PDB file of C-alpha atoms and ligand atoms in Angstrom:
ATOM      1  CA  UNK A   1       6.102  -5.225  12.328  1.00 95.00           C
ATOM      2  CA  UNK A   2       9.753  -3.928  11.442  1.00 96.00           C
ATOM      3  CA  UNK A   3       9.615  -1.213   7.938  1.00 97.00           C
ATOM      4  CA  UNK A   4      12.783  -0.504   6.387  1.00 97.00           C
ATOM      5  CA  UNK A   5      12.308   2.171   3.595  1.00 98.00           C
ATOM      6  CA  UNK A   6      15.920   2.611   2.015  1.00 98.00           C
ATOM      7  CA  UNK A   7      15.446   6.301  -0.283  1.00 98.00           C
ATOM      8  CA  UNK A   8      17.716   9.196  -1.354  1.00 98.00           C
ATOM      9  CA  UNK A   9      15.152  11.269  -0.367  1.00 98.00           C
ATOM     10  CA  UNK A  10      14.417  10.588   3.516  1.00 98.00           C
ATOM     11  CA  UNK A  11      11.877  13.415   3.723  1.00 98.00           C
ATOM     12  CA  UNK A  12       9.963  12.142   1.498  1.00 98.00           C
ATOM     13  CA  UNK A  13       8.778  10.029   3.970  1.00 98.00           C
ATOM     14  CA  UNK A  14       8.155  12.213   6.954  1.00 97.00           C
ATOM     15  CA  UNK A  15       4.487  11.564   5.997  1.00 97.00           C
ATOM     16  CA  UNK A  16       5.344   8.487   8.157  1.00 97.00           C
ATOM     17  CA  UNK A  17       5.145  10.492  11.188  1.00 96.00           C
ATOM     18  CA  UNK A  18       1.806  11.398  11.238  1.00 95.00           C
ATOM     19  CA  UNK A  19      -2.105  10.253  11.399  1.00 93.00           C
ATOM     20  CA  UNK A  20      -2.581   6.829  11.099  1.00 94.00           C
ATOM     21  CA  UNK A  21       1.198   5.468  10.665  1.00 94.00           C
ATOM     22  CA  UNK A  22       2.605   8.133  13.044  1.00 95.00           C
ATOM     23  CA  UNK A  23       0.296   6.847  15.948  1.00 95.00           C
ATOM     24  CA  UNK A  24       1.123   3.586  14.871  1.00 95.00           C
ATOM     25  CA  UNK A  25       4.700   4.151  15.221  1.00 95.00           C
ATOM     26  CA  UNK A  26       3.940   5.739  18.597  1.00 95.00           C
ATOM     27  CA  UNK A  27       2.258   3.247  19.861  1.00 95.00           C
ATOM     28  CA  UNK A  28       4.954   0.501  19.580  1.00 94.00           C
ATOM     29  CA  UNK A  29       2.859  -1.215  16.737  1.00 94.00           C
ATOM     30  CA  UNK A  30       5.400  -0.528  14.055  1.00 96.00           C
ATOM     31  CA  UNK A  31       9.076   0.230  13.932  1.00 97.00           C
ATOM     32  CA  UNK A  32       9.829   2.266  11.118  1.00 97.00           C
ATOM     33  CA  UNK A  33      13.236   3.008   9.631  1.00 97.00           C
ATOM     34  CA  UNK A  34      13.924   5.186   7.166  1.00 98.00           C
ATOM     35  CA  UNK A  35      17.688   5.401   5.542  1.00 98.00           C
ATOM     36  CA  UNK A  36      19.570   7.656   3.129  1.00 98.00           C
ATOM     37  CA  UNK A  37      20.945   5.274   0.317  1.00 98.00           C
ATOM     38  CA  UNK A  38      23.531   8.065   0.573  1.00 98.00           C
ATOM     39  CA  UNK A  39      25.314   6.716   3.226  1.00 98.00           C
ATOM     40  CA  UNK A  40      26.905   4.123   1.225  1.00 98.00           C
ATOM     41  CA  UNK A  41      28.554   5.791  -1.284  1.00 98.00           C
ATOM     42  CA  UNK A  42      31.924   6.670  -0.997  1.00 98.00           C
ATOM     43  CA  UNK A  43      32.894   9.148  -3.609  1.00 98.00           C
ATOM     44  CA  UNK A  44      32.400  13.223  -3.239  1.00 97.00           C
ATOM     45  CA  UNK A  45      29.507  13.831  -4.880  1.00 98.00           C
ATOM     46  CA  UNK A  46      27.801  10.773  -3.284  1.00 98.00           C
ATOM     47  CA  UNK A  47      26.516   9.378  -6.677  1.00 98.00           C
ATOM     48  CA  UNK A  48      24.266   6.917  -7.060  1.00 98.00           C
ATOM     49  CA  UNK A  49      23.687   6.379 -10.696  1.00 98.00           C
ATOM     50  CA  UNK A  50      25.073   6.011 -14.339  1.00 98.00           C
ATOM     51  CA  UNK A  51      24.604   6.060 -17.774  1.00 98.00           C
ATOM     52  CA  UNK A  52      22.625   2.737 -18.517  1.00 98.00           C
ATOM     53  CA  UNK A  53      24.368   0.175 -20.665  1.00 98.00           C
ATOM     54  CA  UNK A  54      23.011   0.012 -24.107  1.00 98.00           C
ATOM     55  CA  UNK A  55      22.190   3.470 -24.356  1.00 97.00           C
ATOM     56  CA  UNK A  56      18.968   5.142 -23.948  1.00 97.00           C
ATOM     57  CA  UNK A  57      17.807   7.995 -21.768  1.00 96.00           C
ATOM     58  CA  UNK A  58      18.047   8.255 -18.542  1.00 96.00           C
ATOM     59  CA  UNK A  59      20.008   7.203 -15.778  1.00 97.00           C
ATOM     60  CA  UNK A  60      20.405   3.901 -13.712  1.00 97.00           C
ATOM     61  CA  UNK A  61      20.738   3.558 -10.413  1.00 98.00           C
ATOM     62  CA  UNK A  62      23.923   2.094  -9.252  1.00 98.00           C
ATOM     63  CA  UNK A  63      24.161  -1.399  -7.869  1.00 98.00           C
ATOM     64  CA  UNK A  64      27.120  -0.873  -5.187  1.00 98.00           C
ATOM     65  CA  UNK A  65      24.890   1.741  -2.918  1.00 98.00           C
ATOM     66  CA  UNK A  66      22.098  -0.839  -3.067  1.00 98.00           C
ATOM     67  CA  UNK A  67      24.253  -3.709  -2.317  1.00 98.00           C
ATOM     68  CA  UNK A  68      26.277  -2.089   0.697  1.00 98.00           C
ATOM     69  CA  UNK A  69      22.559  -0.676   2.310  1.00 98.00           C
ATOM     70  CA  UNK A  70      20.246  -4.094   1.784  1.00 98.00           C
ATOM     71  CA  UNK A  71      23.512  -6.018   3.574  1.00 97.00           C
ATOM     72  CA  UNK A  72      23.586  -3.340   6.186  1.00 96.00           C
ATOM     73  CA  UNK A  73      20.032  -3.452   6.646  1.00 96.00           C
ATOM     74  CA  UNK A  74      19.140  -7.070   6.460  1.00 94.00           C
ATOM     75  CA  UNK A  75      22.039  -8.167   8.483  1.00 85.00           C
ATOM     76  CA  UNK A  76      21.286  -6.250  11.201  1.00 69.00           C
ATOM     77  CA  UNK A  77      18.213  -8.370  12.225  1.00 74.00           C
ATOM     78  CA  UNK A  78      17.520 -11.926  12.944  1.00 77.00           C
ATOM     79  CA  UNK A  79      15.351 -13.440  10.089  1.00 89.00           C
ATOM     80  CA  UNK A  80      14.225 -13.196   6.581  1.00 93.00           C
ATOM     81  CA  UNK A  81      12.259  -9.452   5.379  1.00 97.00           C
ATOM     82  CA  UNK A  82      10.328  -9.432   2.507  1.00 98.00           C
ATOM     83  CA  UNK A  83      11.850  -6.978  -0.169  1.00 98.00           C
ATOM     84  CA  UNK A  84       9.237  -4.650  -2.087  1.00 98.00           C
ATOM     85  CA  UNK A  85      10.175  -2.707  -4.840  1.00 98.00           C
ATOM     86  CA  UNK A  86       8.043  -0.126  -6.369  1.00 98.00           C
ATOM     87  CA  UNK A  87       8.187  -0.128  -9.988  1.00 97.00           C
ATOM     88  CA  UNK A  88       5.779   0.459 -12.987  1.00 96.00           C
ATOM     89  CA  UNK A  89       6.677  -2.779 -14.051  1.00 96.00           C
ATOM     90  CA  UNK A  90       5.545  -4.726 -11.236  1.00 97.00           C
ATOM     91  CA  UNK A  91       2.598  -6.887  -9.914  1.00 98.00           C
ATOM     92  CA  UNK A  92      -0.459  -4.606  -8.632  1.00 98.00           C
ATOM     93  CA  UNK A  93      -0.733  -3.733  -5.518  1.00 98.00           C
ATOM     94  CA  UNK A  94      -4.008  -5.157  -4.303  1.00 96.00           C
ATOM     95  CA  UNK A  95      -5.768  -5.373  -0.895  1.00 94.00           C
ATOM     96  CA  UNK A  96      -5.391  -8.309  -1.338  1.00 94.00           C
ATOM     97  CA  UNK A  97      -1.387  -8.086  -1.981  1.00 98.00           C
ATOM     98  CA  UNK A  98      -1.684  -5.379   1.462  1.00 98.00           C
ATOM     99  CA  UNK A  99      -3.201  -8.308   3.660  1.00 97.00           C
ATOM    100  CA  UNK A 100      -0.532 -10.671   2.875  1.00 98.00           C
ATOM    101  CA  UNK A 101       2.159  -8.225   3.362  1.00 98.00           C
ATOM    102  CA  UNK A 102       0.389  -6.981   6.552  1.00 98.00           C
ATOM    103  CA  UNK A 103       0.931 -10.565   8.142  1.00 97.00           C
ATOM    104  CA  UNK A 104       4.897 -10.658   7.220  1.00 97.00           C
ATOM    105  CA  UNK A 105       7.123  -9.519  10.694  1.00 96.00           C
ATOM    106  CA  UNK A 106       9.189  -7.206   8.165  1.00 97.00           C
ATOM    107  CA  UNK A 107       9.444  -5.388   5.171  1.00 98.00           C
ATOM    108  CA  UNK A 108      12.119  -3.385   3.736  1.00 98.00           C
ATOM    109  CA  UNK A 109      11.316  -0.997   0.935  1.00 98.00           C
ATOM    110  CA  UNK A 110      13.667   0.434  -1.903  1.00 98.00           C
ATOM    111  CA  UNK A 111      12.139   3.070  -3.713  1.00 98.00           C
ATOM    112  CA  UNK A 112      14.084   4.296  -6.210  1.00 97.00           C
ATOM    113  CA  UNK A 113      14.422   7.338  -8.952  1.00 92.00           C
ATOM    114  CA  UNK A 114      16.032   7.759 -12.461  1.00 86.00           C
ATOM    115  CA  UNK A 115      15.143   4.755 -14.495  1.00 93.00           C
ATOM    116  CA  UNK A 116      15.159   2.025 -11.997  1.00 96.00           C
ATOM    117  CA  UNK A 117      17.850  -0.204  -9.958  1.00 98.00           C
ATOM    118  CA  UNK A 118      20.567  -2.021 -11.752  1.00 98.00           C
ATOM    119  CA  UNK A 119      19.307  -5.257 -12.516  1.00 98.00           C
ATOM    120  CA  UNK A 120      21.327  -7.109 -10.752  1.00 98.00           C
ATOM    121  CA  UNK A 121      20.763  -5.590  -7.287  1.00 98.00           C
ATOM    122  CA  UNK A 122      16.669  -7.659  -7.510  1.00 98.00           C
ATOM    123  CA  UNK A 123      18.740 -10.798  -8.531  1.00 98.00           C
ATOM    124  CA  UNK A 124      21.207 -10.712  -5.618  1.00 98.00           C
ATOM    125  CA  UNK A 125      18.281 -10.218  -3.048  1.00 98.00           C
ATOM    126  CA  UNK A 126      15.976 -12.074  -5.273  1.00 98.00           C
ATOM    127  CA  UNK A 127      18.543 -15.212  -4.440  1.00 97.00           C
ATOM    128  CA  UNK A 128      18.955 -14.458  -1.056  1.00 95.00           C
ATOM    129  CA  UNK A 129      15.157 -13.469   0.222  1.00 97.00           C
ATOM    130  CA  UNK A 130      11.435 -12.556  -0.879  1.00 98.00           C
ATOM    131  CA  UNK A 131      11.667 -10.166  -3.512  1.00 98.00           C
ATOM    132  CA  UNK A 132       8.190  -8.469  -4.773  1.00 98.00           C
ATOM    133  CA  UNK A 133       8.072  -6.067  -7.738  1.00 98.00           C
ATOM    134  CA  UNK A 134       4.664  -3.808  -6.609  1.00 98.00           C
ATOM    135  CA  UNK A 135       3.163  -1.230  -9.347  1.00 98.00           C
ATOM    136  CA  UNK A 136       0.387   0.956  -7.405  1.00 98.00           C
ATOM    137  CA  UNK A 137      -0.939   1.693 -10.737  1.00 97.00           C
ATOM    138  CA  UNK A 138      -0.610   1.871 -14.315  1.00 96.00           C
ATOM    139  CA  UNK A 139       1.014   5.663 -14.656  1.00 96.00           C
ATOM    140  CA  UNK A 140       4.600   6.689 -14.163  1.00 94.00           C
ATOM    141  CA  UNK A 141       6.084   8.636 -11.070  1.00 96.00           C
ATOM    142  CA  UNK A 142       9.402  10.329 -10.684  1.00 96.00           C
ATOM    143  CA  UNK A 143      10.006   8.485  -8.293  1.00 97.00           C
ATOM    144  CA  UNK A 144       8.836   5.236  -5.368  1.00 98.00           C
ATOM    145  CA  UNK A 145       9.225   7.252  -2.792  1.00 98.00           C
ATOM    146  CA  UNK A 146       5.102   8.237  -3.017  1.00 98.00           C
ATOM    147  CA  UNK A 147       4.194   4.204  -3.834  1.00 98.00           C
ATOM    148  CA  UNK A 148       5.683   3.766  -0.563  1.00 98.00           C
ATOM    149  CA  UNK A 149       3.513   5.823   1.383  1.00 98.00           C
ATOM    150  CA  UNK A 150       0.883   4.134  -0.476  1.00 98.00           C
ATOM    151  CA  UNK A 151       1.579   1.071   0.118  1.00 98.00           C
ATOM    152  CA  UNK A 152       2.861   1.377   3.960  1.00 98.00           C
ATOM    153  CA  UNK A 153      -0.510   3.279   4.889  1.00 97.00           C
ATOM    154  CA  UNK A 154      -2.450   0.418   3.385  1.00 97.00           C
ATOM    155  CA  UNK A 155      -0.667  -2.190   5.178  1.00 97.00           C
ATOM    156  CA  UNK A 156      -0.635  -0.716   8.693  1.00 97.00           C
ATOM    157  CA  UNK A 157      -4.458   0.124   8.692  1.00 96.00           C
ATOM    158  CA  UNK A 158      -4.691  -3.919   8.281  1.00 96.00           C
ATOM    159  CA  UNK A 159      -2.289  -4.427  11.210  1.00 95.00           C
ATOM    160  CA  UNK A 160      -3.950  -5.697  14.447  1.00 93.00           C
ATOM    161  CA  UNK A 161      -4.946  -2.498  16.648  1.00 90.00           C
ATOM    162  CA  UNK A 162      -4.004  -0.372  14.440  1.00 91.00           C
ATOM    163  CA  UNK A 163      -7.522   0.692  13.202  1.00 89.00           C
ATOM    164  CA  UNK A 164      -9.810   2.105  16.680  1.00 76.00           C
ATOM    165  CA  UNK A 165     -12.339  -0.087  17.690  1.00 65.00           C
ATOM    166  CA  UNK A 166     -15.101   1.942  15.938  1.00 58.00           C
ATOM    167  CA  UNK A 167     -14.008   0.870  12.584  1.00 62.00           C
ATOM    168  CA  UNK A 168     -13.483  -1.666  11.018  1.00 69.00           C
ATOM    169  CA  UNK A 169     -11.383  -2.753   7.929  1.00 70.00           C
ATOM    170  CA  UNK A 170     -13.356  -6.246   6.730  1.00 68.00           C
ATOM    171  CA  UNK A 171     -16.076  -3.290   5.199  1.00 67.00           C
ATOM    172  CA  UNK A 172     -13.586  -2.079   2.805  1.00 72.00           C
ATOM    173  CA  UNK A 173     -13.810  -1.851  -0.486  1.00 73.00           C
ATOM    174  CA  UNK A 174     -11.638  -4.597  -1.993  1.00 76.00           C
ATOM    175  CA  UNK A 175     -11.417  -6.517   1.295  1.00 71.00           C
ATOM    176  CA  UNK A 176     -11.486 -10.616   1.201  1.00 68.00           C
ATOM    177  CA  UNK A 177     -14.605 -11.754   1.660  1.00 68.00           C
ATOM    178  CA  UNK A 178     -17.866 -10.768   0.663  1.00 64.00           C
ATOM    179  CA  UNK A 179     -16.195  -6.968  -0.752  1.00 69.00           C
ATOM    180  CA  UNK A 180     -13.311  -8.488  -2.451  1.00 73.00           C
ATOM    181  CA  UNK A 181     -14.578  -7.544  -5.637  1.00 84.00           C
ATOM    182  CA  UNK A 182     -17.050  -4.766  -4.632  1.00 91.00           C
ATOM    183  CA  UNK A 183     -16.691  -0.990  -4.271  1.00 94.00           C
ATOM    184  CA  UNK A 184     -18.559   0.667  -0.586  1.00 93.00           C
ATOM    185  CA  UNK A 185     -21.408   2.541  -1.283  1.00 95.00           C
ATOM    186  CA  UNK A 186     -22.273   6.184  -0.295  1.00 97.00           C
ATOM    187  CA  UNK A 187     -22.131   7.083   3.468  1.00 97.00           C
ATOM    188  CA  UNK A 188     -24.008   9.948   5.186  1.00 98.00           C
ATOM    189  CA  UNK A 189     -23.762  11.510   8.862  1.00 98.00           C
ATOM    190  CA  UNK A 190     -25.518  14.163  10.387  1.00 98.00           C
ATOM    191  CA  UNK A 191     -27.218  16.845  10.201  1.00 98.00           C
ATOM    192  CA  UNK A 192     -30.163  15.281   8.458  1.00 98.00           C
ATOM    193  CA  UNK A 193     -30.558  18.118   6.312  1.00 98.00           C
ATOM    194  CA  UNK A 194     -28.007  19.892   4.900  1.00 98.00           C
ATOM    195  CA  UNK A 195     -28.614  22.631   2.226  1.00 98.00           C
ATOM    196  CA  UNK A 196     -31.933  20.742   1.122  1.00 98.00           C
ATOM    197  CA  UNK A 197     -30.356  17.508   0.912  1.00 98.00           C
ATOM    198  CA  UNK A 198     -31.912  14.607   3.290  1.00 98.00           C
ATOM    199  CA  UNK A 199     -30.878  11.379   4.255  1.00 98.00           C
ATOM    200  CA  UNK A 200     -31.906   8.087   1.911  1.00 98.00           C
ATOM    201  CA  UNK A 201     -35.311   7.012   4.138  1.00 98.00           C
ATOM    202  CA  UNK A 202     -33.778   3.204   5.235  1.00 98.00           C
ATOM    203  CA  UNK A 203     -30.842   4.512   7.148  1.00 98.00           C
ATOM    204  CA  UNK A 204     -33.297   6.407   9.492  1.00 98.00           C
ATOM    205  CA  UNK A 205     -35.103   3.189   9.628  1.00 98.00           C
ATOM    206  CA  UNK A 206     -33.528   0.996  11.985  1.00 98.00           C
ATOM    207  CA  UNK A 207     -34.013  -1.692  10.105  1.00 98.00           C
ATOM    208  CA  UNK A 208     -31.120  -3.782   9.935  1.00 98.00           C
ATOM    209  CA  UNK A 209     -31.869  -5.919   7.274  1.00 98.00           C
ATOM    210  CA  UNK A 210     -33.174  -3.568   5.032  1.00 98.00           C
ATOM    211  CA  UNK A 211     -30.330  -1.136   5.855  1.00 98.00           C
ATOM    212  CA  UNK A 212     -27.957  -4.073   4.882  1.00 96.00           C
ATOM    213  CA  UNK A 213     -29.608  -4.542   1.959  1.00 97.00           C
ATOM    214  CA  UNK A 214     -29.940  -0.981   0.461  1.00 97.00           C
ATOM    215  CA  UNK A 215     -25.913  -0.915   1.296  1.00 96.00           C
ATOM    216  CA  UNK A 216     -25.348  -4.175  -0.278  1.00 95.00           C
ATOM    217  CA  UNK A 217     -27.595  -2.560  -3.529  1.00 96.00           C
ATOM    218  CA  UNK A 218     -25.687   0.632  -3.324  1.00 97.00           C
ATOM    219  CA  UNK A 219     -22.172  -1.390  -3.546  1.00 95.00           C
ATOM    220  CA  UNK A 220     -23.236  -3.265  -6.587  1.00 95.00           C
ATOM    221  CA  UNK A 221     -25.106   0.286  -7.613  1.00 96.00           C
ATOM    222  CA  UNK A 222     -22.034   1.699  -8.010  1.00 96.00           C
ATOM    223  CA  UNK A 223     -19.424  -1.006  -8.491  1.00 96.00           C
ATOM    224  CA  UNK A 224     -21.301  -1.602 -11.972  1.00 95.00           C
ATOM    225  CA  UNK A 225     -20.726   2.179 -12.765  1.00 96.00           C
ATOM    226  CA  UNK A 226     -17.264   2.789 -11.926  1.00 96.00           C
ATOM    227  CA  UNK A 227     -15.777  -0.554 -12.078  1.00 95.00           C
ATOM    228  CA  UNK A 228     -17.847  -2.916 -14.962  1.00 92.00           C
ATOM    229  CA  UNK A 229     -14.692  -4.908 -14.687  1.00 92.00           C
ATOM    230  CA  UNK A 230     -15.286  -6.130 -11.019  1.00 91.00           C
ATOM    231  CA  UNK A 231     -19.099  -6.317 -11.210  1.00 82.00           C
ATOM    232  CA  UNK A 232     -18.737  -9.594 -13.165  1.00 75.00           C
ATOM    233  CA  UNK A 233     -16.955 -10.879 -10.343  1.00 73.00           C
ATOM    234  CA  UNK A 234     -18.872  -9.790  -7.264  1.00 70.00           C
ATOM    235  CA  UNK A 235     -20.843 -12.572  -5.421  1.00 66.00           C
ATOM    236  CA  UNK A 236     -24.397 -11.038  -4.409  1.00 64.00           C
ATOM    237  CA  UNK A 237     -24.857 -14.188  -2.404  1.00 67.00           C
ATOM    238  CA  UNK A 238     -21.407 -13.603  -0.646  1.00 61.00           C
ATOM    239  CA  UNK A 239     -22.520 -10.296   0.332  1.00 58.00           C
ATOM    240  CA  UNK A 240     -26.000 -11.758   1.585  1.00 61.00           C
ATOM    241  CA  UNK A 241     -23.920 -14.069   3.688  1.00 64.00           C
ATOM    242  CA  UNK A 242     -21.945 -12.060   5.145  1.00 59.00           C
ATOM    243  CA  UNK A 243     -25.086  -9.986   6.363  1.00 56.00           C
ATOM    244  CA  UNK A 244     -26.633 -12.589   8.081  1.00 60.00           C
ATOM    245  CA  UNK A 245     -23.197 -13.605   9.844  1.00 58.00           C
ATOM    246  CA  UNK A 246     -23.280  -9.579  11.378  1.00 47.00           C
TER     247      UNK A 246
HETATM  248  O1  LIG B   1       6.484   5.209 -11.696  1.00 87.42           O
HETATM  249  C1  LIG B   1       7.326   4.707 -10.739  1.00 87.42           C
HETATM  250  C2  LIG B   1       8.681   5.132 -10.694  1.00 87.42           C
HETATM  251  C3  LIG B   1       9.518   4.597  -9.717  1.00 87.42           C
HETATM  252  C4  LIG B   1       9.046   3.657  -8.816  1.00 87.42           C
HETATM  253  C5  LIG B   1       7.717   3.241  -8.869  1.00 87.42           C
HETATM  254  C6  LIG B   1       6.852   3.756  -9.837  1.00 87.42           C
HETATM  255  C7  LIG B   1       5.448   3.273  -9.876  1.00 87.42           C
HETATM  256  C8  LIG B   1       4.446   3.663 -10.716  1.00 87.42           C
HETATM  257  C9  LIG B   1       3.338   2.885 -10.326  1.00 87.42           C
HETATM  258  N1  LIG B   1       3.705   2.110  -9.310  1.00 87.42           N
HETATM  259  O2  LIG B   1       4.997   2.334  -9.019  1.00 87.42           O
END
């Protein structure tokens, strides 16, 4: 997979080059490109936004940058990326949303500041490409530049090889399947004791069904506590299924 990430702040995303993504990157898996919108302005200061029309606070950010990077970017490859924009205003980001972008060859990512892109710059692409408007959540940032990380980290966990053999990515919380709708329950290592506090008796057990169980109990334990608004969702039969297919 090709990432694009056009920003005017490039190290913001030095995060990129470490831990999961970094190794990633090292690895050949993913070719990551980050570029300063900066480049493709022309005037002294290197501006990249205005007064918005209409009024109101805030600044916009300009549409020529945009338009002069996404053609300099997208026309330097063969085929189509999918766009993603961060924005407060857009669709959630899901797992669900992170599998389907984890299966596209390329993304290119504009983050931006101020008070958002010129219009215009999502319709020209919009007509031209796949262009998805991604909220990580309902709060406000500065900024997309931190949704990005988000969002790349999330997708390249997904992407084949990526994660070690030793784990595994269909147990998340939130993945398809049988924990689409569930949250993971609590997880223990050694020492079997620490500071008077044991380990629950069925994970010493051995017992694979019962251990399954208990986890599966555990999920719904504590998917019913933090998020009521999945529980009504979650599939207890799903969940069986998927034990007996382990
Ligand atoms: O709050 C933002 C500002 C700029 C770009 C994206 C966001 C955002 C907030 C939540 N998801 O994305």
């Amino acid at each position: 997979m090709r990432l694009d990430v056009v920003t005017i702040f490039p190290e913001y995303l030095e995060p990129l080059n470490v831990s999961l993504v970094g190794k990633a990157r090292a690895r050949g898996q993913l070719d990551v490109r980050v570029h300063d919108l900066r480049e493709w302005t022309h005037d002294k200061h290197n501006t990249v936004d205005d007064t918005p029309y209409g009024g109101g606070p805030g600044m916009v950010m300009k549409p020529e940058p945009w338009g002069e990077a996404l053609d300099a970017v997208i026309d330097s490859q063969e085929g189509d990326p999918v766009i993603v924009v961060p924005t407060p205003s857009g669709k959630p980001f899901t797992q669900q949303l992170a599998v389907e972008l984890s299966e596209k060859p390329w993304l290119v990512f504009t983050p931006a500041r101020y008070e958002g892109i010129d219009r215009r710059v999502i319709e020209e692409y919009g007509d031209r490409v796949d262009v998805r408007e991604v909220s990580i959540g309902d709060y406000v940032l500065a900024g997309g530049e931190a949704p990005v990380l988000v969002m790349v980290e999330a997708i390249a966990r997904l992407l084949p090889g990526v994660l070690g053999n030793s784990a595994s990515h269909q147990d998340d919380s939130f993945a398809p399947g049988a924990m689409a709708d569930l949250l993971e329950g609590p997880v223990y290592t050694k020492p079997p004791e620490w500071r008077g506090r044991g380990i629950p008796e069925v994970l010493l057990s051995g017992h694979h069904g019962k251990i399954a169980r208990w986890r599966r109990d555990e999920a719904f334990r504590r998917t019913d506590r933090n998020r009521p608004d999945l529980i009504e969702r979650a599939d207890p039969a799903a969940f069986d299924k998927k034990d007996r297919e382990t």
